[in-house]
Amino acid sequence: RREEIERRYALLTPREREVARRVARGMPNKVIARELAISDRTVQVHRTHVLEKMGVHSAAELANLLPGEPPG
């Protein structure tokens, strides 16, 4: 299971990883956008890609996969 999570995490782009870490910590899109100096819409796109690539349907599920520091 851990190997599968790491394999999926490796598929994320560096920016998707930045978004994934923040989403997993429960940060709202507007805060993520401000921190990363990108638009809310761009955060939404990255968030959608992260959830798809990680094979989950919600931020809560993502947080369960990435407790604390993400793999890798």
C-alpha positions as a Python dict, from the first residue, in 0.01 Angstrom:
ca = {
    (1, 'R'): (0, 0, 0),
    (2, 'R'): (273, 249, 91),
    (3, 'E'): (458, 167, -230),
    (4, 'E'): (143, 240, -432),
    (5, 'I'): (98, 575, -259),
    (6, 'E'): (461, 664, -329),
    (7, 'R'): (423, 558, -692),
    (8, 'R'): (116, 779, -734),
    (9, 'Y'): (280, 1070, -551),
    (10, 'A'): (576, 1045, -790),
    (11, 'L'): (335, 1110, -1080),
    (12, 'L'): (252, 1456, -945),
    (13, 'T'): (426, 1761, -1086),
    (14, 'P'): (626, 1974, -841),
    (15, 'R'): (344, 2232, -832),
    (16, 'E'): (82, 1960, -778),
    (17, 'R'): (289, 1837, -483),
    (18, 'E'): (291, 2186, -334),
    (19, 'V'): (-87, 2203, -370),
    (20, 'A'): (-132, 1846, -241),
    (21, 'R'): (60, 1919, 80),
    (22, 'R'): (-152, 2225, 148),
    (23, 'V'): (-481, 2054, 62),
    (24, 'A'): (-387, 1764, 292),
    (25, 'R'): (-332, 2017, 573),
    (26, 'G'): (-685, 2148, 516),
    (27, 'M'): (-594, 2483, 365),
    (28, 'P'): (-865, 2658, 160),
    (29, 'N'): (-801, 2717, -211),
    (30, 'K'): (-785, 3096, -165),
    (31, 'V'): (-509, 3063, 94),
    (32, 'I'): (-318, 2816, -124),
    (33, 'A'): (-353, 3054, -420),
    (34, 'R'): (-220, 3345, -217),
    (35, 'E'): (75, 3144, -79),
    (36, 'L'): (176, 3013, -422),
    (37, 'A'): (97, 3339, -607),
    (38, 'I'): (-143, 3168, -847),
    (39, 'S'): (-515, 3211, -920),
    (40, 'D'): (-792, 3031, -735),
    (41, 'R'): (-887, 2862, -1062),
    (42, 'T'): (-532, 2730, -1107),
    (43, 'V'): (-545, 2586, -756),
    (44, 'Q'): (-875, 2415, -844),
    (45, 'V'): (-720, 2262, -1157),
    (46, 'H'): (-414, 2137, -964),
    (47, 'R'): (-637, 2005, -686),
    (48, 'T'): (-849, 1812, -937),
    (49, 'H'): (-535, 1662, -1095),
    (50, 'V'): (-394, 1569, -753),
    (51, 'L'): (-712, 1391, -645),
    (52, 'E'): (-734, 1204, -977),
    (53, 'K'): (-368, 1100, -978),
    (54, 'M'): (-378, 994, -614),
    (55, 'G'): (-699, 798, -671),
    (56, 'V'): (-906, 976, -406),
    (57, 'H'): (-1225, 1181, -410),
    (58, 'S'): (-1177, 1433, -129),
    (59, 'A'): (-926, 1638, 65),
    (60, 'A'): (-997, 1419, 369),
    (61, 'E'): (-897, 1106, 178),
    (62, 'L'): (-584, 1281, 55),
    (63, 'A'): (-497, 1381, 413),
    (64, 'N'): (-525, 1015, 516),
    (65, 'L'): (-277, 920, 243),
    (66, 'L'): (-34, 1199, 324),
    (67, 'P'): (-26, 1237, 703),
    (68, 'G'): (238, 1487, 804),
    (69, 'E'): (511, 1485, 544),
    (70, 'P'): (427, 1325, 210),
    (71, 'P'): (627, 1026, 84),
    (72, 'G'): (949, 1069, -106),
}
